[in-house]
């Protein structure tokens, strides 16, 4: 690292690439991408996903890495340099990075909570204290909703702060601060572990998961395409948004990281490496995840059949061990043929493994409910739980580096940090403020608010920011000038594919995705899954509509980060108009006129 007046630099290229990969590869690769594949026809989802990667994700990634490396500034500095009217784009990125870091580190606090409990024997989510009172109240649901979140029945009831989660949140922010205390100097060392360890754990899980019963069923479900789903426009919309958010575009973190590169660096190759590794990681993570989901479905199917066998045995006084899993179908067929009415009254469940595989879950539902339930059935469950939550924490920690860099670098570049204040102290204050604001997520209603932040901060604002970014480079900075800059940095101009994407294809795709997203959101009043004990199908979650005041906050979170874009542009325009008016109508102060004359003479001499 070079200190002093010169801009800091990476120790080596590996540090830079690992940091970018760690920022791009996050929790969404493990718990969002497999869910989309499960929901949208398995392998068929890969077609729109890859199309979005090629024509939207990679061009935008290349653009951000190139412009950051050329101008060597953070997000605000880059767009302010291209045009003072675009300074609001950088401010918008900074606000999004700050808001996302608030709830993202809360996810890491929950991961730490589960990690600490993973050393217990037996695992605390294996047994339910209220199992005898409510047979449908599963241990994993109890530990997640009651023990961890102590969740309220709806979002309007706040509930008390959860001290145990507050301690985990403080620990998470302390770890982030320690890794981030000296900027890229300490980040560059931390990513050697945080960016590589998840791949080691995924490989271990892959080897173990493929040996589990039912793994083949899970993989067949993942890779068997259902081509009919491609007719659904929402498939294409979700594919476009997934690749966009997965690459962490428009946060400002990638621009900041690339600004520490030497001027002569092949940013095109960097973009291809980071983008392809990110998508390959999503596919790689899906294999062990679906193998374990297949194992869980296999176990659930067997348990379902055992309950059916018990019901048949009791109803027809059949000897124990006569009906087994192997001959269950034959027994059921014979009894149905002879005693159809009595069999119908038993209300036997459908135990087809496919029906259990179709019970999709994403995000916290996949990590803290579905996966924890599957781990219980695995031999050596404590070991697998510890490895899983360490992996999640490593993935999230690497992403947090990019989120904080997207906030800190622009502030430092604009000299908004007092010169008397050490950077380490300012970084600490930023973490303390973030921790304090994030306490809202530790209330009983915290999970509901986290889902709101996740859904609305990380959606429309990022699409708007990315659209202005690509328009700024292609049409304000100029595609020819940008191509010449890339030639200066890499030795060759970008080919016709990149230029076509930057000028036409990518902006058009962003515009279509933005309009489609807004239309879909406007067509229905948003709802949220509430864990309401009064719900008739409890412990299933109840879909409740957001109250009007909460919906207003949702709209505010979607628009607040975007507001600086027109405000800064309007401010700069007013400032320019006032200055122009002063030049055209100079004041009566003779000294002002003399200064103006001297300035004009100086300009003539320069010409």
Coordinates of C-alpha atoms in Angstrom, one line a residue:
X1 CA 0.0 0.0 0.0
X2 CA 1.3 3.4 -0.9
X3 CA 0.6 6.1 1.7
X4 CA 0.8 9.8 1.8
X5 CA -0.6 12.0 -1.0
X6 CA -0.4 9.3 -3.6
X7 CA -3.6 7.1 -4.0
X8 CA -3.5 3.8 -2.3
X9 CA -2.8 0.7 -4.4
X10 CA -3.4 -3.0 -4.2
X11 CA -0.4 -5.1 -3.1
X12 CA -1.0 -7.4 -6.1
X13 CA -3.5 -8.3 -8.7
X14 CA -4.7 -11.3 -6.8
X15 CA -5.9 -9.1 -3.9
X16 CA -7.9 -7.0 -6.3
X17 CA -9.6 -9.9 -8.0
X18 CA -10.4 -11.7 -4.8
X19 CA -11.9 -8.5 -3.4
X20 CA -14.1 -8.0 -6.4
X21 CA -15.1 -11.7 -6.5
X22 CA -15.8 -11.6 -2.8
X23 CA -18.0 -8.5 -3.2
X24 CA -19.9 -9.9 -6.1
X25 CA -20.3 -13.5 -4.7
X26 CA -22.6 -13.1 -1.7
X27 CA -25.4 -14.7 0.1
X28 CA -27.7 -14.4 -2.9
X29 CA -25.6 -16.9 -4.8
X30 CA -26.3 -19.6 -2.2
X31 CA -29.9 -18.9 -1.2
X32 CA -31.5 -16.8 -4.0
X33 CA -30.2 -18.4 -7.3
X34 CA -31.2 -22.0 -6.3
X35 CA -34.6 -20.7 -5.3
X36 CA -35.1 -19.1 -8.8
X37 CA -34.0 -22.3 -10.5
X38 CA -36.4 -24.3 -8.3
X39 CA -39.3 -21.9 -9.0
X40 CA -38.8 -21.4 -12.8
X41 CA -38.4 -24.8 -14.3
X42 CA -34.9 -25.9 -13.3
X43 CA -32.5 -25.8 -16.2
X44 CA -34.8 -23.7 -18.3
X45 CA -34.1 -20.7 -16.0
X46 CA -30.4 -20.8 -17.1
X47 CA -31.4 -19.6 -20.6
X48 CA -32.7 -16.1 -19.6
X49 CA -30.1 -16.0 -16.9
X50 CA -27.2 -16.4 -19.3
X51 CA -28.7 -14.0 -21.8
X52 CA -29.0 -11.4 -19.1
X53 CA -25.4 -12.1 -18.0
X54 CA -24.0 -11.6 -21.5
X55 CA -26.0 -8.5 -22.6
X56 CA -26.6 -6.7 -19.3
X57 CA -24.3 -7.9 -16.5
X58 CA -20.9 -8.2 -18.1
X59 CA -21.1 -4.9 -20.1
X60 CA -22.1 -2.9 -16.9
X61 CA -19.4 -4.7 -14.9
X62 CA -16.8 -3.9 -17.6
X63 CA -17.9 -0.2 -17.7
X64 CA -17.7 0.3 -13.9
X65 CA -14.2 -1.3 -13.6
X66 CA -12.9 0.7 -16.6
X67 CA -14.2 4.1 -15.6
X68 CA -13.1 3.7 -12.0
X69 CA -9.6 2.6 -13.1
X70 CA -9.3 5.5 -15.6
X71 CA -10.5 8.4 -13.4
X72 CA -9.1 6.8 -10.1
X73 CA -11.9 8.1 -7.9
X74 CA -14.9 6.8 -5.9
X75 CA -18.4 6.8 -7.2
X76 CA -19.2 10.5 -6.5
X77 CA -15.8 11.7 -7.9
X78 CA -16.2 9.6 -11.1
X79 CA -19.6 10.9 -12.1
X80 CA -18.8 14.5 -10.9
X81 CA -15.7 14.4 -13.2
X82 CA -17.7 13.3 -16.2
X83 CA -20.3 16.1 -15.6
X84 CA -21.0 18.2 -12.5
X85 CA -24.7 17.5 -13.3
X86 CA -24.2 13.8 -12.6
X87 CA -22.8 14.1 -9.1
X88 CA -26.1 12.9 -7.7
X89 CA -25.5 9.5 -9.3
X90 CA -22.6 8.9 -7.0
X91 CA -24.5 10.2 -4.0
X92 CA -27.3 7.8 -4.9
X93 CA -24.8 4.9 -5.0
X94 CA -23.4 5.9 -1.6
X95 CA -26.9 6.1 0.0
X96 CA -27.8 2.6 -1.4
X97 CA -24.5 1.1 -0.1
X98 CA -25.2 2.6 3.3
X99 CA -28.8 1.4 3.6
X100 CA -27.9 -2.1 2.3
X101 CA -25.0 -2.5 4.7
X102 CA -27.5 -1.8 7.6
X103 CA -29.6 -4.9 6.9
X104 CA -26.9 -7.0 5.4
X105 CA -24.8 -7.0 8.6
X106 CA -28.0 -8.0 10.5
X107 CA -28.1 -11.1 8.4
X108 CA -24.5 -11.8 9.5
X109 CA -25.6 -11.3 13.1
X110 CA -28.2 -14.0 12.7
X111 CA -25.6 -16.2 11.1
X112 CA -23.4 -15.7 14.1
X113 CA -26.2 -16.6 16.4
X114 CA -26.8 -19.9 14.6
X115 CA -23.0 -20.5 14.4
X116 CA -22.6 -20.1 18.2
X117 CA -25.4 -22.6 18.8
X118 CA -24.1 -25.1 16.3
X119 CA -21.7 -26.4 18.9
X120 CA -24.5 -27.6 21.2
X121 CA -25.4 -31.3 21.5
X122 CA -28.1 -31.9 20.4
X123 CA -28.6 -28.9 18.1
X124 CA -31.1 -26.5 19.7
X125 CA -33.4 -26.5 16.7
X126 CA -33.8 -30.3 16.9
X127 CA -36.2 -30.3 19.8
X128 CA -39.2 -28.1 20.5
X129 CA -40.3 -27.1 24.0
X130 CA -43.9 -26.8 22.8
X131 CA -44.0 -29.9 20.7
X132 CA -46.5 -31.6 23.0
X133 CA -48.8 -28.6 22.9
X134 CA -48.9 -28.1 19.2
X135 CA -47.9 -30.9 16.9
X136 CA -47.5 -28.6 13.9
X137 CA -45.1 -26.3 15.8
X138 CA -41.8 -27.7 14.3
X139 CA -38.5 -27.3 16.2
X140 CA -36.8 -25.4 13.4
X141 CA -39.8 -22.9 13.2
X142 CA -39.7 -22.5 17.0
X143 CA -35.9 -21.8 17.1
X144 CA -36.1 -19.3 14.2
X145 CA -39.3 -17.4 14.8
X146 CA -39.4 -17.5 18.6
X147 CA -35.9 -18.1 20.0
X148 CA -34.0 -16.1 17.4
X149 CA -36.4 -13.4 16.3
X150 CA -39.1 -13.5 19.0
X151 CA -41.2 -12.2 16.1
X152 CA -44.4 -10.3 16.6
X153 CA -47.7 -11.2 14.9
X154 CA -47.5 -8.2 12.5
X155 CA -45.3 -5.4 11.5
X156 CA -47.3 -2.8 13.4
X157 CA -46.3 -4.4 16.7
X158 CA -42.7 -3.6 17.4
X159 CA -41.9 -5.8 20.3
X160 CA -38.8 -5.5 22.5
X161 CA -35.2 -5.4 21.4
X162 CA -33.5 -8.8 21.5
X163 CA -30.4 -8.5 23.6
X164 CA -28.8 -11.7 22.2
X165 CA -29.2 -10.5 18.6
X166 CA -27.8 -7.0 19.6
X167 CA -24.7 -8.7 21.0
X168 CA -24.3 -10.7 17.7
X169 CA -24.9 -7.5 15.7
X170 CA -22.2 -5.7 17.7
X171 CA -19.8 -8.6 17.1
X172 CA -20.5 -8.6 13.4
X173 CA -19.8 -4.8 13.1
X174 CA -16.7 -5.2 15.2
X175 CA -15.4 -7.9 12.9
X176 CA -16.2 -5.7 9.9
X177 CA -14.4 -2.8 11.5
X178 CA -11.3 -4.9 12.3
X179 CA -11.1 -6.1 8.7
X180 CA -11.8 -2.6 7.3
X181 CA -9.8 -0.5 9.7
X182 CA -7.0 0.4 7.2
X183 CA -9.1 0.3 4.0
X184 CA -7.7 -1.9 1.2
X185 CA -4.6 -2.6 3.2
X186 CA -6.5 -4.8 5.7
X187 CA -9.3 -5.8 3.2
X188 CA -6.6 -7.1 0.9
X189 CA -5.3 -9.5 3.6
X190 CA -8.8 -10.5 4.8
X191 CA -10.1 -11.6 1.4
X192 CA -7.4 -14.3 1.1
X193 CA -9.7 -16.1 3.6
X194 CA -13.2 -14.7 3.2
X195 CA -13.2 -15.0 -0.6
X196 CA -11.7 -18.5 -0.8
X197 CA -13.0 -20.3 2.2
X198 CA -16.6 -20.6 0.9
X199 CA -15.3 -22.5 -2.1
X200 CA -13.6 -25.0 0.2
X201 CA -16.8 -25.5 2.3
X202 CA -18.9 -25.8 -0.9
X203 CA -16.6 -28.5 -2.2
X204 CA -16.8 -30.4 1.1
X205 CA -20.6 -30.1 1.1
X206 CA -20.7 -31.2 -2.5
X207 CA -18.8 -34.4 -1.8
X208 CA -20.9 -35.2 1.2
X209 CA -24.2 -34.2 -0.3
X210 CA -23.8 -36.4 -3.4
X211 CA -23.6 -39.4 -1.1
X212 CA -26.9 -38.7 0.6
X213 CA -30.0 -40.7 -0.3
X214 CA -32.3 -38.6 -2.4
X215 CA -29.5 -36.4 -3.8
X216 CA -30.1 -37.7 -7.3
X217 CA -33.8 -36.6 -7.1
X218 CA -32.7 -33.1 -6.1
X219 CA -30.2 -32.8 -9.0
X220 CA -32.7 -34.1 -11.5
X221 CA -35.2 -31.6 -10.3
X222 CA -32.6 -28.8 -10.7
X223 CA -31.4 -29.6 -14.2
X224 CA -34.6 -31.0 -15.8
X225 CA -35.9 -28.1 -17.8
X226 CA -39.6 -27.1 -18.0
X227 CA -39.6 -25.2 -21.3
X228 CA -43.2 -23.9 -20.7
X229 CA -41.9 -21.6 -18.0
X230 CA -40.0 -19.5 -20.6
X231 CA -43.4 -18.2 -21.8
X232 CA -43.8 -16.4 -18.4
X233 CA -42.5 -12.8 -18.6
X234 CA -41.7 -12.9 -14.9
X235 CA -39.0 -15.5 -15.5
X236 CA -37.1 -13.1 -17.8
X237 CA -37.6 -10.2 -15.4
X238 CA -36.3 -12.2 -12.4
X239 CA -33.3 -13.5 -14.4
X240 CA -32.4 -9.9 -15.4
X241 CA -32.6 -8.6 -11.9
X242 CA -30.8 -11.6 -10.4
X243 CA -27.7 -11.2 -12.6
X244 CA -27.8 -7.5 -12.0
X245 CA -27.9 -7.6 -8.2
X246 CA -25.7 -10.7 -8.0
X247 CA -22.8 -8.8 -9.6
X248 CA -23.2 -5.9 -7.1
X249 CA -23.5 -3.3 -9.9
X250 CA -24.4 0.3 -9.1
X251 CA -23.3 0.1 -5.5
X252 CA -20.1 2.1 -6.1
X253 CA -17.9 -0.5 -4.5
X254 CA -16.6 -1.9 -7.7
X255 CA -15.7 1.6 -9.0
X256 CA -13.9 2.3 -5.7
X257 CA -12.0 -1.0 -5.8
X258 CA -10.9 -0.5 -9.4
X259 CA -9.7 3.1 -8.7
X260 CA -6.8 1.6 -6.7
X261 CA -5.5 -0.2 -9.8
X262 CA -2.5 0.9 -11.8
X263 CA -3.4 2.8 -15.0
X264 CA -2.1 0.0 -17.2
X265 CA -4.4 -2.9 -16.2
X266 CA -6.5 -5.2 -18.4
X267 CA -9.9 -4.3 -16.9
X268 CA -11.7 -6.2 -19.7
X269 CA -10.2 -9.5 -18.6
X270 CA -11.0 -8.6 -15.0
X271 CA -14.7 -8.0 -15.8
X272 CA -14.9 -11.4 -17.7
X273 CA -13.2 -13.2 -14.8
X274 CA -15.3 -11.7 -12.0
X275 CA -18.6 -12.0 -14.0
X276 CA -18.0 -15.6 -15.1
X277 CA -16.7 -16.8 -11.7
X278 CA -19.8 -15.2 -10.0
X279 CA -22.2 -17.0 -12.2
X280 CA -20.2 -20.3 -12.1
X281 CA -20.3 -20.0 -8.3
X282 CA -24.1 -19.8 -8.4
X283 CA -24.3 -23.0 -10.4
X284 CA -21.7 -24.7 -8.3
X285 CA -23.5 -23.8 -5.1
X286 CA -26.8 -25.1 -6.5
X287 CA -25.5 -28.6 -6.8
X288 CA -24.8 -29.3 -3.1
X289 CA -27.9 -27.2 -2.1
X290 CA -30.2 -29.2 -4.3
X291 CA -28.6 -32.5 -3.3
X292 CA -29.3 -31.6 0.3
X293 CA -32.8 -30.5 -0.6
X294 CA -33.3 -33.8 -2.4
X295 CA -32.1 -35.6 0.8
X296 CA -34.6 -33.6 2.9
X297 CA -37.4 -34.3 0.4
X298 CA -36.4 -38.0 0.6
X299 CA -36.6 -38.0 4.4
X300 CA -39.9 -36.1 4.4
X301 CA -41.3 -38.5 1.9
X302 CA -40.3 -41.5 4.0
X303 CA -41.7 -39.9 7.2
X304 CA -44.9 -39.2 5.4
X305 CA -45.2 -42.8 4.3
X306 CA -44.5 -44.0 7.8
X307 CA -47.4 -42.0 9.1
X308 CA -49.6 -43.4 6.4
X309 CA -48.4 -46.9 7.2
X310 CA -49.2 -46.4 10.8
X311 CA -52.7 -45.2 9.9
X312 CA -53.4 -48.2 7.7
X313 CA -51.9 -50.6 10.3
X314 CA -54.2 -49.3 13.1
X315 CA -57.3 -49.1 10.9
X316 CA -57.1 -52.6 9.5
X317 CA -55.3 -54.4 12.4
X318 CA -52.4 -55.3 10.2
X319 CA -49.4 -56.8 12.0
X320 CA -46.3 -54.7 12.6
X321 CA -43.7 -54.7 9.9
X322 CA -46.1 -56.2 7.4
X323 CA -46.4 -52.9 5.5
X324 CA -43.0 -51.5 4.6
X325 CA -41.8 -48.6 2.4
X326 CA -41.0 -51.1 -0.4
X327 CA -44.5 -52.7 -0.5
X328 CA -46.5 -49.7 0.6
X329 CA -47.8 -48.9 -2.8
X330 CA -49.0 -52.5 -3.4
X331 CA -50.8 -52.6 0.0
X332 CA -52.4 -49.2 -0.6
X333 CA -53.6 -50.4 -4.0
X334 CA -55.1 -53.6 -2.6
X335 CA -56.8 -51.9 0.3
X336 CA -58.2 -49.2 -1.9
X337 CA -59.7 -51.8 -4.2
X338 CA -61.4 -53.6 -1.3
X339 CA -62.1 -50.9 1.4
X340 CA -62.1 -47.7 -0.6
X341 CA -64.4 -45.9 1.9
X342 CA -62.4 -46.7 4.9
X343 CA -59.2 -45.7 3.2
X344 CA -60.7 -42.4 2.1
X345 CA -61.7 -41.6 5.7
X346 CA -58.0 -41.9 6.8
X347 CA -57.1 -38.8 4.8
X348 CA -53.7 -40.2 3.8
X349 CA -51.1 -37.7 2.6
X350 CA -49.5 -37.6 -0.9
X351 CA -46.0 -38.6 -0.2
X352 CA -44.6 -38.1 -3.7
X353 CA -41.0 -36.8 -3.4
X354 CA -41.7 -34.3 -6.2
X355 CA -44.3 -32.6 -4.0
X356 CA -41.7 -32.0 -1.3
X357 CA -39.1 -30.7 -3.8
X358 CA -41.7 -28.2 -5.0
X359 CA -41.9 -26.6 -1.5
X360 CA -39.5 -23.8 -2.4
X361 CA -37.8 -21.4 0.0
X362 CA -35.3 -18.6 -0.5
X363 CA -33.3 -16.2 1.6
X364 CA -33.6 -16.7 5.4
X365 CA -36.2 -19.4 4.9
X366 CA -33.7 -21.6 3.0
X367 CA -30.8 -21.0 5.3
X368 CA -32.4 -20.9 8.8
X369 CA -35.4 -23.3 8.3
X370 CA -35.0 -25.6 5.3
X371 CA -31.3 -26.2 5.6
X372 CA -31.2 -26.4 9.4
X373 CA -33.9 -29.0 9.2
X374 CA -31.9 -31.0 6.7
X375 CA -28.8 -30.8 8.8
X376 CA -30.5 -32.5 11.7
X377 CA -30.9 -35.7 9.6
X378 CA -27.2 -35.8 8.6
X379 CA -24.7 -37.8 10.6
X380 CA -22.4 -35.4 12.4
X381 CA -24.9 -32.6 12.2
X382 CA -22.9 -30.2 14.4
X383 CA -19.9 -30.3 12.0
X384 CA -22.1 -29.5 9.0
X385 CA -23.9 -26.8 10.8
X386 CA -20.7 -25.1 11.8
X387 CA -19.2 -25.3 8.3
X388 CA -22.4 -24.0 6.7
X389 CA -22.7 -20.9 8.9
X390 CA -19.0 -20.1 8.7
X391 CA -19.4 -20.2 4.9
X392 CA -22.4 -17.9 5.0
X393 CA -20.5 -15.5 7.3
X394 CA -17.5 -15.5 4.9
X395 CA -19.7 -14.8 1.9
X396 CA -21.5 -11.9 3.7
X397 CA -18.3 -10.4 5.2
X398 CA -16.7 -10.1 1.7
X399 CA -19.8 -8.3 0.4
X400 CA -19.8 -6.0 3.4
X401 CA -16.3 -4.8 2.4
X402 CA -17.7 -3.6 -0.9
X403 CA -20.8 -1.9 0.7
X404 CA -18.6 0.1 3.2
X405 CA -16.1 0.9 0.5
X406 CA -19.0 2.4 -1.6
X407 CA -19.7 4.7 1.4
X408 CA -16.2 5.6 2.6
X409 CA -14.2 6.2 -0.6
X410 CA -16.6 8.8 -2.0
X411 CA -16.5 10.7 1.3
X412 CA -12.7 10.6 1.4
X413 CA -12.3 11.6 -2.2
X414 CA -14.5 14.7 -1.6
X415 CA -12.5 15.6 1.5
X416 CA -15.6 15.5 3.6
X417 CA -13.6 13.8 6.4
X418 CA -12.0 16.4 8.7
X419 CA -8.2 16.5 8.2
X420 CA -7.6 16.2 11.9
X421 CA -9.6 13.0 12.1
X422 CA -7.7 9.7 11.4
X423 CA -9.3 7.5 8.8
X424 CA -9.5 4.7 11.4
X425 CA -11.5 6.9 13.7
X426 CA -13.9 7.9 11.0
X427 CA -14.4 4.3 9.9
X428 CA -15.2 3.4 13.5
X429 CA -17.7 6.2 13.7
X430 CA -19.3 5.0 10.5
X431 CA -19.6 1.5 12.0
X432 CA -21.1 2.8 15.3
X433 CA -23.7 4.9 13.5
X434 CA -24.6 1.9 11.2
X435 CA -24.9 -0.4 14.3
X436 CA -27.1 2.1 16.1
X437 CA -29.5 2.5 13.1
X438 CA -29.6 -1.2 12.5
X439 CA -31.0 -1.8 16.0
X440 CA -34.5 -1.5 14.4
X441 CA -33.8 -4.9 12.9
X442 CA -33.3 -6.5 16.4
X443 CA -36.9 -5.7 17.5
X444 CA -39.7 -8.3 17.4
X445 CA -40.8 -6.7 14.1
X446 CA -37.2 -6.5 12.8
X447 CA -37.5 -9.3 10.3
X448 CA -40.4 -7.6 8.6
X449 CA -38.4 -4.4 8.3
X450 CA -35.4 -6.2 7.0
X451 CA -37.5 -7.7 4.2
X452 CA -38.7 -4.2 3.3
X453 CA -35.2 -2.9 3.1
X454 CA -34.1 -5.9 1.1
X455 CA -37.0 -5.6 -1.4
X456 CA -37.1 -1.9 -1.9
X457 CA -33.6 -0.4 -1.3
X458 CA -32.0 -3.1 -3.5
X459 CA -34.3 -2.9 -6.5
X460 CA -35.5 0.2 -8.2
X461 CA -32.7 2.5 -7.0
X462 CA -30.0 0.2 -8.4
X463 CA -31.8 0.0 -11.8
X464 CA -32.0 3.8 -12.0
X465 CA -28.4 4.3 -11.0
X466 CA -27.1 1.8 -13.5
X467 CA -29.2 3.4 -16.3
X468 CA -27.7 6.8 -15.6
X469 CA -24.2 5.3 -15.3
X470 CA -24.3 3.8 -18.8
X471 CA -26.0 6.8 -20.4
X472 CA -23.3 9.1 -18.8
X473 CA -20.4 7.1 -20.2
X474 CA -21.9 6.3 -23.6
X475 CA -23.5 9.6 -24.4
X476 CA -22.0 12.3 -22.2
X477 CA -18.4 11.1 -21.6
X478 CA -18.6 9.7 -25.1
X479 CA -18.2 6.2 -26.4
X480 CA -15.2 7.2 -28.6
X481 CA -13.4 8.8 -25.7
X482 CA -14.2 5.9 -23.5
X483 CA -12.9 3.5 -26.1
X484 CA -9.7 5.4 -26.4
X485 CA -9.3 5.4 -22.6
X486 CA -9.7 1.6 -22.6
X487 CA -7.1 1.3 -25.5
X488 CA -4.7 3.4 -23.4
X489 CA -5.2 1.1 -20.4
X490 CA -5.4 -2.3 -22.0
X491 CA -3.7 -1.9 -25.4
X492 CA -6.8 -2.5 -27.5
X493 CA -10.1 -0.8 -28.1
X494 CA -13.3 -2.6 -27.0
X495 CA -14.8 -4.6 -29.8
X496 CA -18.2 -3.9 -31.5
X497 CA -20.0 -6.1 -29.1
X498 CA -19.1 -4.0 -26.0
X499 CA -19.8 -0.8 -27.8
X500 CA -23.2 -2.0 -29.0
X501 CA -24.1 -3.1 -25.5
X502 CA -23.1 0.2 -24.0
X503 CA -24.9 2.4 -26.5
X504 CA -28.1 0.4 -27.2
X505 CA -28.6 -3.1 -25.8
X506 CA -27.8 -2.6 -22.1
X507 CA -29.7 0.7 -21.6
X508 CA -32.7 -0.7 -23.4
X509 CA -32.7 -3.9 -21.2
X510 CA -32.4 -1.8 -18.1
X511 CA -35.3 0.4 -19.2
X512 CA -37.4 -2.6 -20.0
X513 CA -36.6 -4.3 -16.6
X514 CA -37.3 -1.0 -14.8
X515 CA -40.7 -0.4 -16.4
X516 CA -41.7 -4.1 -16.0
X517 CA -40.8 -4.1 -12.4
X518 CA -42.7 -0.9 -11.6
X519 CA -45.8 -2.2 -13.5
X520 CA -45.8 -5.5 -11.7
X521 CA -45.4 -3.7 -8.3
X522 CA -48.2 -1.2 -9.2
X523 CA -50.6 -3.9 -10.2
X524 CA -51.0 -5.3 -6.7
X525 CA -50.8 -4.1 -3.1
X526 CA -47.6 -5.6 -1.6
X527 CA -48.0 -8.2 1.2
X528 CA -45.7 -9.8 3.7
X529 CA -45.6 -13.2 5.4
X530 CA -46.6 -12.7 9.1
X531 CA -46.0 -15.4 11.7
X532 CA -49.4 -14.9 13.4
X533 CA -50.4 -17.4 16.1
X534 CA -54.0 -16.5 15.5
X535 CA -53.9 -17.6 11.9
X536 CA -56.0 -20.6 11.2
X537 CA -53.2 -22.4 9.4
X538 CA -50.5 -21.5 11.9
X539 CA -47.6 -22.2 12.0
X540 CA -47.8 -21.5 8.3
X541 CA -47.2 -17.8 7.6
X542 CA -50.1 -15.5 6.8
X543 CA -49.9 -13.1 3.9
X544 CA -51.0 -9.7 5.3
X545 CA -51.1 -6.4 3.3
X546 CA -48.8 -3.7 4.4
X547 CA -50.6 -0.9 6.3
X548 CA -50.7 2.4 4.4
X549 CA -48.1 4.1 6.5
X550 CA -45.7 1.1 6.0
X551 CA -46.4 1.1 2.2
X552 CA -45.5 4.8 2.2
X553 CA -42.1 3.9 3.8
X554 CA -41.7 1.3 1.1
X555 CA -42.2 3.9 -1.6
X556 CA -39.8 6.3 0.2
X557 CA -37.1 3.7 0.4
X558 CA -37.5 3.1 -3.4
X559 CA -37.2 6.8 -4.2
X560 CA -35.0 8.3 -1.5
X561 CA -31.7 7.1 -3.0
X562 CA -32.7 8.4 -6.4
X563 CA -33.7 11.9 -5.2
X564 CA -30.1 13.2 -5.2
X565 CA -29.8 12.7 -9.0
X566 CA -32.3 15.4 -10.0
X567 CA -31.5 17.6 -6.9
X568 CA -27.8 17.8 -7.7
X569 CA -28.4 18.4 -11.4
X570 CA -30.9 21.2 -10.5
X571 CA -28.5 22.7 -8.0
X572 CA -25.6 22.7 -10.6
X573 CA -27.9 24.2 -13.2
X574 CA -29.0 27.0 -10.9
X575 CA -25.4 27.6 -9.9
X576 CA -24.4 27.8 -13.5
X577 CA -27.2 30.2 -14.3
X578 CA -26.3 32.5 -11.5
X579 CA -22.6 32.5 -12.4
X580 CA -23.5 33.2 -16.0
X581 CA -25.8 36.0 -15.0
X582 CA -23.0 37.6 -12.9
X583 CA -20.6 37.4 -15.9
X584 CA -23.1 39.0 -18.2
X585 CA -24.1 41.7 -15.7
X586 CA -21.1 42.5 -13.6
X587 CA -21.6 44.5 -10.3
X588 CA -20.9 48.1 -9.9
X589 CA -17.9 47.5 -7.6
X590 CA -14.9 48.9 -9.5
X591 CA -12.7 46.3 -7.9
X592 CA -14.9 43.5 -9.3
X593 CA -14.7 45.1 -12.8
X594 CA -10.9 45.3 -12.5
X595 CA -10.7 41.7 -11.4
X596 CA -13.0 40.6 -14.3
X597 CA -10.8 42.6 -16.8
X598 CA -7.6 41.0 -15.4
X599 CA -9.3 37.6 -15.8
X600 CA -10.2 38.2 -19.4
X601 CA -6.7 39.4 -20.2
X602 CA -5.3 36.3 -18.6
X603 CA -7.6 34.1 -20.7
X604 CA -6.5 36.0 -23.9
X605 CA -2.9 35.4 -23.0
X606 CA -3.6 31.7 -22.5
X607 CA -5.2 31.5 -25.9

